[in-house]
Short mmCIF file of C-alpha atoms in Angstrom, two decimals:
data_model
loop_
_atom_site.label_atom_id
_atom_site.label_comp_id
_atom_site.label_asym_id
_atom_site.label_seq_id
_atom_site.Cartn_x
_atom_site.Cartn_y
_atom_site.Cartn_z
CA UNK A 1 -0.12 -0.05 -0.44
CA UNK A 2 2.67 2.38 0.89
CA UNK A 3 4.61 1.48 -2.15
CA UNK A 4 1.43 2.04 -4.60
CA UNK A 5 0.71 5.62 -2.91
CA UNK A 6 4.56 6.42 -3.51
CA UNK A 7 3.79 5.63 -7.42
CA UNK A 8 0.83 7.83 -7.20
CA UNK A 9 2.33 10.65 -5.43
CA UNK A 10 5.36 10.77 -8.06
CA UNK A 11 2.62 10.13 -11.19
CA UNK A 12 1.22 13.09 -10.30
CA UNK A 13 4.55 15.10 -10.17
CA UNK A 14 5.00 14.57 -13.64
CA UNK A 15 3.06 16.78 -16.41
CA UNK A 16 0.68 14.55 -18.40
CA UNK A 17 1.88 14.14 -21.96
CA UNK A 18 -1.46 14.82 -23.81
CA UNK A 19 -0.55 13.84 -27.17
CA UNK A 20 0.77 10.60 -26.42
CA UNK A 21 -2.22 9.72 -24.14
CA UNK A 22 -4.84 10.64 -27.07
CA UNK A 23 -2.67 8.52 -29.86
CA UNK A 24 -3.15 5.75 -27.23
CA UNK A 25 -6.88 6.26 -26.90
CA UNK A 26 -7.21 6.61 -30.79
CA UNK A 27 -5.26 2.81 -31.44
CA UNK A 28 -7.85 1.35 -28.83
CA UNK A 29 -11.08 -0.33 -30.37
CA UNK A 30 -14.36 0.16 -28.14
CA UNK A 31 -14.00 -3.07 -26.56
CA UNK A 32 -10.49 -2.88 -25.68
CA UNK A 33 -11.52 0.48 -24.30
CA UNK A 34 -13.99 -1.08 -22.11
CA UNK A 35 -11.57 -3.98 -20.87
CA UNK A 36 -9.51 -1.00 -19.52
CA UNK A 37 -12.53 0.15 -17.54
CA UNK A 38 -10.87 -0.96 -14.20
CA UNK A 39 -7.65 1.16 -14.76
CA UNK A 40 -9.41 4.08 -15.76
CA UNK A 41 -11.32 4.09 -13.22
CA UNK A 42 -8.67 3.97 -10.49
CA UNK A 43 -7.09 6.82 -12.37
CA UNK A 44 -9.87 8.70 -12.31
CA UNK A 45 -10.10 8.06 -8.66
CA UNK A 46 -6.59 8.68 -7.50
CA UNK A 47 -6.95 11.89 -9.34
CA UNK A 48 -9.84 13.03 -7.81
CA UNK A 49 -7.96 11.79 -4.22
CA UNK A 50 -4.95 13.71 -5.48
CA UNK A 51 -6.79 17.09 -5.50
CA UNK A 52 -7.66 16.91 -1.92
CA UNK A 53 -4.11 17.09 -1.25
CA UNK A 54 -3.90 20.85 -2.16
CA UNK A 55 -0.19 20.48 -3.80
CA UNK A 56 0.13 23.31 -6.46
CA UNK A 57 2.22 21.26 -9.01
CA UNK A 58 0.43 18.00 -8.42
CA UNK A 59 -2.91 19.76 -8.71
CA UNK A 60 -2.09 21.29 -11.88
CA UNK A 61 -1.08 17.93 -13.26
CA UNK A 62 -4.35 16.43 -12.33
CA UNK A 63 -6.43 18.53 -13.75
CA UNK A 64 -4.54 18.14 -17.21
CA UNK A 65 -4.91 14.34 -16.52
CA UNK A 66 -8.66 14.87 -15.99
CA UNK A 67 -9.22 17.02 -18.88
CA UNK A 68 -7.44 14.51 -21.22
CA UNK A 69 -9.38 11.84 -20.05
CA UNK A 70 -12.70 13.19 -20.74
CA UNK A 71 -11.85 14.51 -24.04
CA UNK A 72 -10.46 11.01 -24.87
CA UNK A 73 -13.24 8.94 -23.44
CA UNK A 74 -16.15 11.08 -24.95
CA UNK A 75 -14.27 11.36 -28.30
CA UNK A 76 -14.98 7.69 -28.75
CA UNK A 77 -18.33 6.55 -30.02
CA UNK A 78 -19.52 4.64 -26.92
CA UNK A 79 -23.32 4.73 -27.60
CA UNK A 80 -25.05 6.19 -24.75
CA UNK A 81 -23.30 8.88 -22.41
CA UNK A 82 -23.89 6.64 -19.21
CA UNK A 83 -21.22 4.39 -21.06
CA UNK A 84 -18.75 6.96 -21.26
CA UNK A 85 -19.28 7.75 -17.47
CA UNK A 86 -18.89 4.21 -16.82
CA UNK A 87 -15.71 3.78 -18.02
CA UNK A 88 -14.41 7.07 -16.79
CA UNK A 89 -14.96 6.75 -13.09
CA UNK A 90 -17.72 3.43 -12.83
CA UNK A 91 -21.57 4.51 -12.75
CA UNK A 92 -22.33 3.25 -9.95
CA UNK A 93 -20.06 5.36 -8.06
CA UNK A 94 -20.31 8.48 -10.20
CA UNK A 95 -22.40 10.61 -8.31
CA UNK A 96 -20.18 10.54 -5.49
CA UNK A 97 -17.23 10.61 -7.49
CA UNK A 98 -18.39 13.87 -8.92
CA UNK A 99 -19.81 15.62 -5.61
CA UNK A 100 -15.89 15.21 -4.49
CA UNK A 101 -14.34 16.39 -7.90
CA UNK A 102 -16.34 19.45 -7.89
CA UNK A 103 -16.32 20.44 -4.08
CA UNK A 104 -12.47 20.41 -5.00
CA UNK A 105 -12.85 22.50 -7.82
CA UNK A 106 -14.92 24.73 -6.32
CA UNK A 107 -11.99 25.35 -3.26
CA UNK A 108 -9.36 25.97 -5.95
CA UNK A 109 -11.79 28.63 -7.63
CA UNK A 110 -12.17 30.30 -4.16
CA UNK A 111 -9.22 30.28 -2.65
CA UNK A 112 -5.77 32.18 -2.96
CA UNK A 113 -4.51 29.29 -5.34
CA UNK A 114 -2.10 30.65 -8.10
CA UNK A 115 -4.45 31.84 -11.52
CA UNK A 116 -2.39 29.24 -13.43
CA UNK A 117 -4.26 26.45 -11.41
CA UNK A 118 -7.65 28.18 -11.35
CA UNK A 119 -7.52 28.38 -15.39
CA UNK A 120 -7.07 24.86 -15.76
CA UNK A 121 -9.90 24.08 -13.26
CA UNK A 122 -12.05 26.41 -15.51
CA UNK A 123 -10.71 24.64 -18.58
CA UNK A 124 -11.34 21.20 -17.28
CA UNK A 125 -15.09 22.24 -16.29
CA UNK A 126 -15.36 23.53 -20.06
CA UNK A 127 -14.40 20.32 -21.76
CA UNK A 128 -16.33 18.40 -19.04
CA UNK A 129 -19.36 20.31 -19.90
CA UNK A 130 -18.91 20.52 -23.21
CA UNK A 131 -18.11 16.90 -23.81
CA UNK A 132 -20.94 16.32 -26.10
CA UNK A 133 -22.00 18.04 -29.04
CA UNK A 134 -25.52 19.08 -27.71
CA UNK A 135 -24.82 19.99 -24.23
CA UNK A 136 -28.49 18.55 -23.37
CA UNK A 137 -27.71 14.90 -24.22
CA UNK A 138 -24.34 14.72 -21.89
CA UNK A 139 -24.86 13.09 -18.89
CA UNK A 140 -22.03 14.41 -17.01
CA UNK A 141 -24.12 17.73 -17.00
CA UNK A 142 -26.65 16.41 -14.68
CA UNK A 143 -24.09 15.71 -11.87
CA UNK A 144 -22.80 19.41 -12.36
CA UNK A 145 -26.24 20.56 -11.94
CA UNK A 146 -26.41 18.94 -8.76
CA UNK A 147 -23.42 20.83 -7.46
CA UNK A 148 -23.94 24.46 -7.91
CA UNK A 149 -20.85 26.39 -9.39
CA UNK A 150 -22.75 29.69 -9.09
CA UNK A 151 -20.62 31.04 -6.36
CA UNK A 152 -17.63 29.71 -7.72
CA UNK A 153 -17.66 31.29 -11.01
CA UNK A 154 -19.21 34.75 -9.86
CA UNK A 155 -16.18 34.90 -7.38
CA UNK A 156 -14.24 34.91 -10.52
CA UNK A 157 -16.09 37.32 -12.12
CA UNK A 158 -16.12 40.25 -9.46
CA UNK A 159 -12.63 39.90 -8.77
CA UNK A 160 -10.94 42.52 -11.16
CA UNK A 161 -7.46 40.89 -11.25
CA UNK A 162 -9.10 37.57 -11.99
CA UNK A 163 -12.09 38.62 -14.27
CA UNK A 164 -9.09 40.01 -16.95
CA UNK A 165 -7.88 36.45 -17.05
CA UNK A 166 -10.21 33.92 -15.98
CA UNK A 167 -13.60 36.10 -16.93
CA UNK A 168 -14.03 34.68 -20.63
CA UNK A 169 -13.64 31.19 -19.06
CA UNK A 170 -16.27 31.41 -16.57
CA UNK A 171 -18.99 33.14 -18.81
CA UNK A 172 -18.30 30.40 -21.48
CA UNK A 173 -19.23 28.03 -18.57
CA UNK A 174 -22.18 30.06 -17.48
CA UNK A 175 -23.55 30.04 -21.04
CA UNK A 176 -23.45 26.30 -21.48
CA UNK A 177 -25.12 25.65 -18.24
CA UNK A 178 -27.56 28.18 -19.03
CA UNK A 179 -28.59 26.05 -22.23
CA UNK A 180 -29.03 22.59 -20.58
CA UNK A 181 -32.30 21.29 -20.88
CA UNK A 182 -33.47 25.07 -20.72
CA UNK A 183 -36.84 24.28 -22.30
CA UNK A 184 -37.58 21.09 -20.56
CA UNK A 185 -37.21 22.09 -17.08
CA UNK A 186 -36.84 25.32 -14.72
CA UNK A 187 -33.08 25.83 -14.93
CA UNK A 188 -31.10 27.01 -11.88
CA UNK A 189 -28.84 29.17 -13.65
CA UNK A 190 -31.53 31.12 -15.38
CA UNK A 191 -33.05 31.79 -12.28
CA UNK A 192 -30.05 32.94 -10.68
CA UNK A 193 -29.37 35.42 -13.62
CA UNK A 194 -32.63 36.19 -14.12
CA UNK A 195 -32.92 37.17 -9.96
CA UNK A 196 -29.24 38.96 -10.07
CA UNK A 197 -29.30 42.38 -8.55
CA UNK A 198 -25.51 42.40 -7.50
CA UNK A 199 -23.93 45.34 -8.86
CA UNK A 200 -20.53 44.43 -9.06
CA UNK A 201 -21.51 40.81 -10.83
CA UNK A 202 -23.75 42.57 -13.31
CA UNK A 203 -20.34 44.98 -14.18
CA UNK A 204 -18.25 41.97 -14.38
CA UNK A 205 -20.51 40.58 -17.08
CA UNK A 206 -20.19 43.65 -19.14
CA UNK A 207 -16.62 44.20 -18.63
CA UNK A 208 -16.00 40.75 -20.01
CA UNK A 209 -18.28 40.76 -22.61
CA UNK A 210 -16.82 44.59 -23.74
CA UNK A 211 -13.29 43.58 -23.60
CA UNK A 212 -13.55 40.38 -25.85
CA UNK A 213 -16.07 42.06 -28.63
CA UNK A 214 -13.70 45.35 -28.17
CA UNK A 215 -10.64 42.80 -28.79
CA UNK A 216 -12.29 41.72 -31.70
CA UNK A 217 -13.27 44.95 -33.19
CA UNK A 218 -10.05 46.01 -32.71
CA UNK A 219 -8.26 43.63 -34.46
CA UNK A 220 -10.44 43.55 -37.59
CA UNK A 221 -10.19 47.47 -37.75
CA UNK A 222 -6.23 47.06 -37.42
CA UNK A 223 -6.51 44.80 -40.72
CA UNK A 224 -8.64 47.62 -42.66
CA UNK A 225 -6.31 50.27 -41.37
CA UNK A 226 -3.31 48.46 -42.78
CA UNK A 227 -4.82 47.51 -45.92
CA UNK A 228 -4.06 51.64 -46.62
CA UNK A 229 -7.93 52.37 -47.32
CA UNK A 230 -8.99 56.11 -47.25
CA UNK A 231 -11.40 57.39 -45.01
CA UNK A 232 -13.95 57.63 -47.96
CA UNK A 233 -13.39 54.10 -48.49
CA UNK A 234 -13.65 52.91 -44.79
CA UNK A 235 -17.41 54.76 -44.66
CA UNK A 236 -18.74 52.95 -48.15
CA UNK A 237 -17.54 49.85 -46.12
CA UNK A 238 -20.66 49.80 -43.88
CA UNK A 239 -22.28 48.86 -47.36
CA UNK A 240 -19.98 46.90 -48.99
CA UNK A 241 -16.33 45.65 -47.52
CA UNK A 242 -14.05 43.40 -49.11
CA UNK A 243 -13.17 41.14 -46.28
CA UNK A 244 -9.40 40.21 -45.33
CA UNK A 245 -8.31 36.84 -46.40
CA UNK A 246 -8.57 33.37 -44.59
CA UNK A 247 -5.32 33.51 -43.38
CA UNK A 248 -5.70 37.45 -41.67
CA UNK A 249 -9.02 36.21 -40.62
CA UNK A 250 -7.69 33.55 -38.22
CA UNK A 251 -6.45 36.27 -36.02
CA UNK A 252 -9.63 37.63 -35.71
CA UNK A 253 -11.90 34.66 -33.49
CA UNK A 254 -14.44 35.40 -30.74
CA UNK A 255 -15.90 32.53 -28.44
CA UNK A 256 -18.81 32.07 -29.44
CA UNK A 257 -20.66 30.77 -26.08
CA UNK A 258 -19.58 34.39 -24.81
CA UNK A 259 -22.36 35.76 -27.21
CA UNK A 260 -24.62 33.34 -26.34
CA UNK A 261 -24.12 34.90 -22.50
CA UNK A 262 -24.77 37.73 -23.98
CA UNK A 263 -28.11 37.32 -25.29
CA UNK A 264 -28.85 35.03 -22.00
CA UNK A 265 -27.96 37.84 -19.52
CA UNK A 266 -30.26 40.42 -21.53
CA UNK A 267 -33.19 38.28 -21.76
CA UNK A 268 -33.27 37.05 -18.59
CA UNK A 269 -31.94 40.20 -16.61
CA UNK A 270 -33.75 43.68 -16.99
CA UNK A 271 -31.48 45.34 -14.49
CA UNK A 272 -28.20 44.38 -17.37
CA UNK A 273 -29.89 46.94 -19.59
CA UNK A 274 -28.16 49.90 -17.48
CA UNK A 275 -24.94 48.17 -17.93
CA UNK A 276 -25.22 47.76 -21.78
CA UNK A 277 -25.24 51.45 -21.62
CA UNK A 278 -22.85 52.98 -19.12
CA UNK A 279 -19.12 53.59 -20.06
CA UNK A 280 -16.59 51.34 -18.60
CA UNK A 281 -12.95 51.28 -18.63
CA UNK A 282 -11.98 48.30 -20.23
CA UNK A 283 -8.82 46.20 -20.31
CA UNK A 284 -8.59 44.72 -23.69
CA UNK A 285 -6.32 41.35 -23.91
CA UNK A 286 -3.72 41.27 -27.07
CA UNK A 287 -2.71 37.62 -26.55
CA UNK A 288 -2.12 35.57 -29.02
CA UNK A 289 -2.76 32.46 -27.29
CA UNK A 290 -5.55 31.00 -24.36
CA UNK A 291 -2.21 31.02 -21.84
CA UNK A 292 -2.84 33.69 -18.86
CA UNK A 293 0.75 34.51 -19.02
CA UNK A 294 1.08 35.69 -22.04
CA UNK A 295 -1.61 38.78 -21.86
CA UNK A 296 -0.50 42.83 -23.02
CA UNK A 297 -3.31 45.10 -21.70
CA UNK A 298 -4.45 48.62 -22.89
CA UNK A 299 -7.08 50.95 -21.01
CA UNK A 300 -10.08 51.91 -23.21
CA UNK A 301 -13.46 53.77 -22.44
CA UNK A 302 -16.36 52.57 -24.05
CA UNK A 303 -19.77 50.95 -23.65
CA UNK A 304 -21.04 47.09 -24.70
CA UNK A 305 -23.99 48.22 -26.74
CA UNK A 306 -21.89 50.71 -29.36
CA UNK A 307 -18.91 47.94 -29.22
CA UNK A 308 -21.71 45.32 -30.05
CA UNK A 309 -23.24 47.41 -32.74
CA UNK A 310 -19.81 47.68 -34.30
CA UNK A 311 -18.83 44.34 -34.12
CA UNK A 312 -22.44 43.43 -35.89
CA UNK A 313 -21.43 45.62 -38.78
CA UNK A 314 -18.33 43.83 -39.28
CA UNK A 315 -20.30 40.70 -39.33
CA UNK A 316 -22.84 42.16 -41.85
CA UNK A 317 -19.63 43.37 -43.91
CA UNK A 318 -18.38 39.27 -44.12
CA UNK A 319 -21.84 38.25 -45.08
CA UNK A 320 -22.15 40.91 -47.66
CA UNK A 321 -18.70 39.45 -48.82
CA UNK A 322 -20.52 35.99 -49.05
CA UNK A 323 -18.04 34.91 -46.05
CA UNK A 324 -18.50 31.18 -45.67
CA UNK A 325 -20.16 30.71 -42.16
CA UNK A 326 -17.20 29.26 -40.50
CA UNK A 327 -15.20 32.20 -41.45
CA UNK A 328 -17.93 34.56 -39.84
CA UNK A 329 -16.16 34.64 -36.51
#
């Protein structure tokens, strides 16, 4: 037992090689994967137990391992969602395991842990919740709904230091949860958003959305300026605009779940209309990757409504230019 504990302790001090792990899972047939169920269950359980130790490096590596495991198993066509759950953690133990896992993630998000650890905790939640193409058919989300993430996500959003680097991931998760079987039953997150009157939280929503939409607008307009187009030509571009090439367009990406979140918040919360029109001092991110360590900031003053209208005009310009739907964002 002591030797077994030492092996797991040392294993989680190593960073998982996601590429090798994914390649190994791809080579397995469905039957071979099911035969490995016991080993995968044990690894998943040890990961959850390892998070309870609150060891920074180990927790970071564990979250990466869990993310890779969930992604690899759900990519396989195992039929019903409960089979993927059974392969990951054992269906009979799933509720207890998920409760423990979500409790540890909650502790990470509300604690004074390093930003990077919180980042990977949010990434894991996104992978877990969006594992299936249709979120309402993702059986894993049922366990997530049993243990509210509202307080954890809200704490990230209201914190100015965390909001700039982690806020977009928190809103993406909220958007996904808001749409889980929302036409079938009373979604608790819809109730939370609809009844929210916390000014700090509503302003946090607005700032995150303003930063992300503003970032897209700035990137597109910068490309326009670089094309040496005159002011009159730019003005006429509201009617017609020959859009940048696909290569240039790859630089102008937007997380569509954030647009979905904007729609949901405006639709559910009347108080948010005041946030739409108020001028905010926003911090625009100019990073080329999702790595929170690579962020260059600049202060701007704008409001969400005007930024969204600018964004809409840029998208309409793409439509006029007959851009494929996949390139619109």
